[in-house]
PDB file of C-alpha atoms in Angstrom:
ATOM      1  CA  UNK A 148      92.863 127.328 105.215  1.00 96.00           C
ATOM      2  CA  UNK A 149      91.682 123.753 104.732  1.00 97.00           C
ATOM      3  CA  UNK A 150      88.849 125.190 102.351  1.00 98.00           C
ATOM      4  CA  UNK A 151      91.081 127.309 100.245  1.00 98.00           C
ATOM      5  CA  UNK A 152      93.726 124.337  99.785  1.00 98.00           C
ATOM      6  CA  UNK A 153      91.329 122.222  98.690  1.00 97.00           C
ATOM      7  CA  UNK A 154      89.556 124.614  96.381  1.00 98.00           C
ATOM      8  CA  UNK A 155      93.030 125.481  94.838  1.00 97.00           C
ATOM      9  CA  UNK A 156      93.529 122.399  93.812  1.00 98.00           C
ATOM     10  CA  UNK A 157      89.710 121.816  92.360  1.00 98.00           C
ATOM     11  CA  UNK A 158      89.839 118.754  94.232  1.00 98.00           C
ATOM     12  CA  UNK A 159      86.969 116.018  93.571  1.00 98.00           C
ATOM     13  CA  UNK A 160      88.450 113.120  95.430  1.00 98.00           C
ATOM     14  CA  UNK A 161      89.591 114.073  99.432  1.00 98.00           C
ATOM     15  CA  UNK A 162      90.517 112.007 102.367  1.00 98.00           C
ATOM     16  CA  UNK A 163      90.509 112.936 105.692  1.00 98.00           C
ATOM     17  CA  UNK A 164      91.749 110.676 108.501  1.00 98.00           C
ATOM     18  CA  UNK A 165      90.867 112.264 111.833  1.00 96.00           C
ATOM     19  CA  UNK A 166      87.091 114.123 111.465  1.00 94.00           C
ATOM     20  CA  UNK A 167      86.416 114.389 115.477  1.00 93.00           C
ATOM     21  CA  UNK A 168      83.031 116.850 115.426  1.00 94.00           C
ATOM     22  CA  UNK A 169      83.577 117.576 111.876  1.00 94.00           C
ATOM     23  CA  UNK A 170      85.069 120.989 112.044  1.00 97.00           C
ATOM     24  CA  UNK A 171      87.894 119.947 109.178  1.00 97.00           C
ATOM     25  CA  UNK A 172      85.344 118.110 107.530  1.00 98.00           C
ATOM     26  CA  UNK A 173      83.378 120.536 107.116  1.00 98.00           C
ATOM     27  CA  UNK A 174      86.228 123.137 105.533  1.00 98.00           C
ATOM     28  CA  UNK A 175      87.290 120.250 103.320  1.00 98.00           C
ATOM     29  CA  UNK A 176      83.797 119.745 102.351  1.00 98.00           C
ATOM     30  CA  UNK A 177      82.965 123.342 101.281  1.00 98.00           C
ATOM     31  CA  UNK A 178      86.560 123.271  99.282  1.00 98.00           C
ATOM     32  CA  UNK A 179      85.672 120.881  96.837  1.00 98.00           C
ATOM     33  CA  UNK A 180      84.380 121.271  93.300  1.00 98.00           C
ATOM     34  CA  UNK A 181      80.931 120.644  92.239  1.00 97.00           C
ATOM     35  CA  UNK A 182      80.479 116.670  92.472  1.00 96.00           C
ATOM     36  CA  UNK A 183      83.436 115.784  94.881  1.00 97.00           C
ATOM     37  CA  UNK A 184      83.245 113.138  97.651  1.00 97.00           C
ATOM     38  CA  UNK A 185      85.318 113.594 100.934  1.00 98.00           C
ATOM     39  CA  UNK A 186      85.527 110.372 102.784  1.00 98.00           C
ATOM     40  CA  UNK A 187      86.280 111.010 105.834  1.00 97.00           C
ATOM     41  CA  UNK A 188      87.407 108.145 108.420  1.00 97.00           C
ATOM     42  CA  UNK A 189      86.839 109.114 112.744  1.00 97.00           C
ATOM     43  CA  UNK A 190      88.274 106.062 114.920  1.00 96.00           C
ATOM     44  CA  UNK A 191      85.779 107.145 117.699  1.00 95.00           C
ATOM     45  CA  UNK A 192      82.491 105.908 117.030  1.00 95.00           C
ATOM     46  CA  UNK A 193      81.121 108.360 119.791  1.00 96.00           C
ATOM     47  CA  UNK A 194      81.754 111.280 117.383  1.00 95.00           C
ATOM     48  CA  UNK A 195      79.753 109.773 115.015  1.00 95.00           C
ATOM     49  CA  UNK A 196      76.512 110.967 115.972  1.00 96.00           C
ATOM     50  CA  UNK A 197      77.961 114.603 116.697  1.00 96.00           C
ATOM     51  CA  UNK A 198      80.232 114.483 113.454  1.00 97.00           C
ATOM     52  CA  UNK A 199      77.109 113.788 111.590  1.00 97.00           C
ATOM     53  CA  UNK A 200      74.948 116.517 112.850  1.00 97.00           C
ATOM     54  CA  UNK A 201      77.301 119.054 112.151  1.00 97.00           C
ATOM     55  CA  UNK A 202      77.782 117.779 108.200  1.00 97.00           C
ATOM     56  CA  UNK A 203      73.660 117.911 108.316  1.00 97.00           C
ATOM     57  CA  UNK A 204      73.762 121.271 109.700  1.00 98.00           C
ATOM     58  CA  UNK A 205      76.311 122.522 107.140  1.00 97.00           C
ATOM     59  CA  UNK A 206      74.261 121.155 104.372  1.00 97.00           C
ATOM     60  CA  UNK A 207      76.747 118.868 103.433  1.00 97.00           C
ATOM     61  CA  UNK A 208      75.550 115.530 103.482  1.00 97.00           C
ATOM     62  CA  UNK A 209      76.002 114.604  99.604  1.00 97.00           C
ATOM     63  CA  UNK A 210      79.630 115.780  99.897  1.00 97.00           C
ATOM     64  CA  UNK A 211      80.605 113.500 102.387  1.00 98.00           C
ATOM     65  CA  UNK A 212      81.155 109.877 103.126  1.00 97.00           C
ATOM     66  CA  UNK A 213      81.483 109.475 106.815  1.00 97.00           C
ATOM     67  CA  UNK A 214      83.606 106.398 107.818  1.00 97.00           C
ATOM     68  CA  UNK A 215      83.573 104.662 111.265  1.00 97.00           C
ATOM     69  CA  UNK A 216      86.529 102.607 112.379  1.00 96.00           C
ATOM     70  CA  UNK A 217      90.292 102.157 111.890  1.00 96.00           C
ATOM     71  CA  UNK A 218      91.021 103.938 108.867  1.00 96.00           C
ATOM     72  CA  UNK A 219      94.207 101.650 108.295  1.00 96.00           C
ATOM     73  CA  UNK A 220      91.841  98.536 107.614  1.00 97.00           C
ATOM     74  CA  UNK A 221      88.969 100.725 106.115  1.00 96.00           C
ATOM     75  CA  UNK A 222      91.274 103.260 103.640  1.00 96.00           C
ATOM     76  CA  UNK A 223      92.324 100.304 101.454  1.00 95.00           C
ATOM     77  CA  UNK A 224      88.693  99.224 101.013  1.00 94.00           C
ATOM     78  CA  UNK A 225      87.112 102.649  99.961  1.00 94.00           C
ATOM     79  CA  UNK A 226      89.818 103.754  97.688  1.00 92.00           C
ATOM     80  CA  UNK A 227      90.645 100.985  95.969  1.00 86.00           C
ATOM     81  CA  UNK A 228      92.798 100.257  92.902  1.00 81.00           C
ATOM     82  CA  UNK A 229      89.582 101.648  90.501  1.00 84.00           C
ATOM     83  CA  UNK A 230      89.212 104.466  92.989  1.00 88.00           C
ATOM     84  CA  UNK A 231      89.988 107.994  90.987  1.00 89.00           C
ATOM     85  CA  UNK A 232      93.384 109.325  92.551  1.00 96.00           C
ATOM     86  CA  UNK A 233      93.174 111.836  95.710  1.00 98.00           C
ATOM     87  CA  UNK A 234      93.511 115.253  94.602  1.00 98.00           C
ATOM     88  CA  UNK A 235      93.426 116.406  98.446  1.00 98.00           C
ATOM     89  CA  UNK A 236      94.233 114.822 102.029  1.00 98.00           C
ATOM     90  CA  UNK A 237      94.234 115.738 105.479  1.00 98.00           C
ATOM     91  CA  UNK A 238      95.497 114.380 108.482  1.00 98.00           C
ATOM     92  CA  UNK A 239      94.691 114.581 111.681  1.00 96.00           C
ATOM     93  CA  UNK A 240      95.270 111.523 113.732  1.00 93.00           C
ATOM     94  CA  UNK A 241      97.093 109.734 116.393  1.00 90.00           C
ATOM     95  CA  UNK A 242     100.628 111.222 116.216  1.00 91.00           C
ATOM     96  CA  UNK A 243     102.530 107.932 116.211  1.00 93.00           C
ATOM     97  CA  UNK A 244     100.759 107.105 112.985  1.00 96.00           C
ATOM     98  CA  UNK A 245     101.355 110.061 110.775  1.00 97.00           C
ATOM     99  CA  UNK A 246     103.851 108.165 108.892  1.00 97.00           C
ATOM    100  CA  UNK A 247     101.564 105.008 107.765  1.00 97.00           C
ATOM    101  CA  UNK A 248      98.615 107.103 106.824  1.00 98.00           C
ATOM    102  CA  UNK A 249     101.059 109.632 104.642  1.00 98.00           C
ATOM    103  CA  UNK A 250     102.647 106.082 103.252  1.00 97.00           C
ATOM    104  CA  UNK A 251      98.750 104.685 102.604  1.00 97.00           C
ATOM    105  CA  UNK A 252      97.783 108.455 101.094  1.00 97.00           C
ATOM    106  CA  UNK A 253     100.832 109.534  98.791  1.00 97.00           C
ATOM    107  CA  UNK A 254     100.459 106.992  96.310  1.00 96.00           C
ATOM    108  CA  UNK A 255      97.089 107.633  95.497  1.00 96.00           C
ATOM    109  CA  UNK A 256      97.650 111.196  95.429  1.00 97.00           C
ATOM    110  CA  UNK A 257      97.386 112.458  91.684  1.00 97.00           C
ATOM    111  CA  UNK A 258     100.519 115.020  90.926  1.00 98.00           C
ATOM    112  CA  UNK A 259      99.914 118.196  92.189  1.00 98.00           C
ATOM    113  CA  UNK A 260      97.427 116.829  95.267  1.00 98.00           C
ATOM    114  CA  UNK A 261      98.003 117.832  98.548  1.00 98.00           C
ATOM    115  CA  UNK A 262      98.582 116.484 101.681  1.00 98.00           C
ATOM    116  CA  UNK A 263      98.101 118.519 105.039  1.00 98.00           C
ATOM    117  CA  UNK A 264      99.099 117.310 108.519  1.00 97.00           C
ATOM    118  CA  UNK A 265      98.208 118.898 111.502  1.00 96.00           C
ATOM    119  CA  UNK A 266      99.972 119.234 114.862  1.00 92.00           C
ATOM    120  CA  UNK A 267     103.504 119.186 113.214  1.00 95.00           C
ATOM    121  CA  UNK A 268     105.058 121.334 115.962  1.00 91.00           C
ATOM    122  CA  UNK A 269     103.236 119.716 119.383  1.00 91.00           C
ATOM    123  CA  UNK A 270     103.334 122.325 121.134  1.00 85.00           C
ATOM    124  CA  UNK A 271     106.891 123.374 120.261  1.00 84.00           C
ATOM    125  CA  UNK A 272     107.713 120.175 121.987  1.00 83.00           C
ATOM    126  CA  UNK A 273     109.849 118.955 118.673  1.00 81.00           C
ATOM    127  CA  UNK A 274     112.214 122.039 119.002  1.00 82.00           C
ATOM    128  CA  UNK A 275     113.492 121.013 121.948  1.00 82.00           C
ATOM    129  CA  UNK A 276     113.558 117.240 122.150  1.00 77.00           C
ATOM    130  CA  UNK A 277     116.191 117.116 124.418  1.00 79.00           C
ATOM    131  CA  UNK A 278     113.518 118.248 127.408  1.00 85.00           C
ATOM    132  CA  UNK A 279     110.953 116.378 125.653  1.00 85.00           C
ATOM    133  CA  UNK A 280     111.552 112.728 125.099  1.00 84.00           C
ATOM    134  CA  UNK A 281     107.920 111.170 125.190  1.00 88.00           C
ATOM    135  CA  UNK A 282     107.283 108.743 122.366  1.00 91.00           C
ATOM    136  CA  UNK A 283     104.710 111.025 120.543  1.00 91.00           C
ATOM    137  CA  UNK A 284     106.905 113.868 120.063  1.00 89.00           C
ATOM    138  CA  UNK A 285     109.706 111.953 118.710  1.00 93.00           C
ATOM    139  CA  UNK A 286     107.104 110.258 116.411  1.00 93.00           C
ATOM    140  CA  UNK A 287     105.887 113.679 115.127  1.00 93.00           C
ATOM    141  CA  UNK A 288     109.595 114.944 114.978  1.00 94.00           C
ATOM    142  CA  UNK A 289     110.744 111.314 112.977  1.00 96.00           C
ATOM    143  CA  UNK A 290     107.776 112.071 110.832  1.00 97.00           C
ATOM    144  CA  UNK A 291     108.350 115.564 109.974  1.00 96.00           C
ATOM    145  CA  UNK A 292     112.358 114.671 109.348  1.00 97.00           C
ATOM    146  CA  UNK A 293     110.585 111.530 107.044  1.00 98.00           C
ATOM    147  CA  UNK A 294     108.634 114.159 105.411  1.00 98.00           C
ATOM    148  CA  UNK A 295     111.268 116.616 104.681  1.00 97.00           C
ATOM    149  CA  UNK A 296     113.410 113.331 102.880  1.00 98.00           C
ATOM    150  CA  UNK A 297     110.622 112.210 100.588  1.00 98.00           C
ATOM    151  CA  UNK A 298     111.211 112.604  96.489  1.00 98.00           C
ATOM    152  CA  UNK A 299     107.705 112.292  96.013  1.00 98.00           C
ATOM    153  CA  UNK A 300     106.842 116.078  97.231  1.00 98.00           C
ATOM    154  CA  UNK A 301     107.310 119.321  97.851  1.00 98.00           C
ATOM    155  CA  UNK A 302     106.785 120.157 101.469  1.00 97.00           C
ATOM    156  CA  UNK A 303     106.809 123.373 104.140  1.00 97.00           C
ATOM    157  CA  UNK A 304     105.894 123.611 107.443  1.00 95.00           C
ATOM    158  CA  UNK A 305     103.707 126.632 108.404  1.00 94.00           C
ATOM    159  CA  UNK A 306     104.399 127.765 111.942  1.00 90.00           C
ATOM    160  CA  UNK A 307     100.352 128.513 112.746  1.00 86.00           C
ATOM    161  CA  UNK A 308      98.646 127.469 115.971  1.00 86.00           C
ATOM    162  CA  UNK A 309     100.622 124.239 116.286  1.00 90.00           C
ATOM    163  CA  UNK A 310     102.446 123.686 113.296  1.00 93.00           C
ATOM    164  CA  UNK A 311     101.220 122.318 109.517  1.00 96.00           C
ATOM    165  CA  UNK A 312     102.813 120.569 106.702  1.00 97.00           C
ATOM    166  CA  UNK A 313     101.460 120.823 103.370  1.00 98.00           C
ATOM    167  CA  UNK A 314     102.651 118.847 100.720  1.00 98.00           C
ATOM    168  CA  UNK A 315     102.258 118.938  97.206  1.00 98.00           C
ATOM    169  CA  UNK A 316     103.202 115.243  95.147  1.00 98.00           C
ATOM    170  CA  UNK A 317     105.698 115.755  92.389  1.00 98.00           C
TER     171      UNK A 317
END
């Protein structure tokens, strides 16, 4: 899915905030067109070594720009103000912090990018949040309700596995 999203939108510029072994990376990767740069951002600098293989194994080292650390303090310094606008993101991080890395990402999304978050359902937990009041579900359920308010895109939730949003900046 990730590959034909980002394909669709020829994307050249992608973000992804979560990479863990590189799985997404790796379908973001093989979406974009010929000279496009994913920089992707992993918190856990154990994955780094395993993230790594797997983009060597997939052949995709040129493609990708592997970030280690907090992606709130490194984002701003990659894509900076000269940086060309995101045609794709994907995120795929801690729950209660959806909402900042959407805020960082949709205004350097160019009009018609897209923006996927995964885990939008938690486990069905967010359909029933009066049996499930932990603090992550409510963040994912204030997020997707944040989401579903914003004027600056177009936005549906696909039901698979455990729930995506895709949005698409107006």
């Amino acid at each position: 899915m990730l590959t034909i999203l980002c394909r669709s939108v020829a994307a050249r510029c992608a973000v992804e905030v979560g990479s863990f072994v590189g799985y997404s990376t790796i379908c973001i990767a093989r979406g974009l067109a010929d000279g496009g740069c994913l920089y992707s951002f992993e918190v856990n600098e154990e994955m780094e070594p395993c993230l790594c293989r797997h983009i060597s194994e997939a052949g995709l080292e040129s493609r990708v720009s592997v970030n280690i650390g907090d992606a709130k303090e490194l984002l701003p310094k990659v894509l900076d103000e000269e940086s060309a606008p995101v045609d794709f993101a994907f995120i795929d991080a801690g729950k209660r912090q959806n909402r900042m890395f959407y805020d960082m990402l949709v205004p350097r999304m160019r009009k018609g990018g897209i923006v996927v978050v995964d885990n939008t359902l938690w486990g069905g937990k967010v359909l029933d949040l009066h049996r499930h009041r932990d603090v992550d579900t409510q963040s994912v359920n204030d997020f997707n309700n944040y989401v579903q308010s914003d004027g600056r895109v177009e936005n549906l939730m696909l039901g698979v596995r455990d729930g995506v949003l895709i949005c698409s900046k107006l």
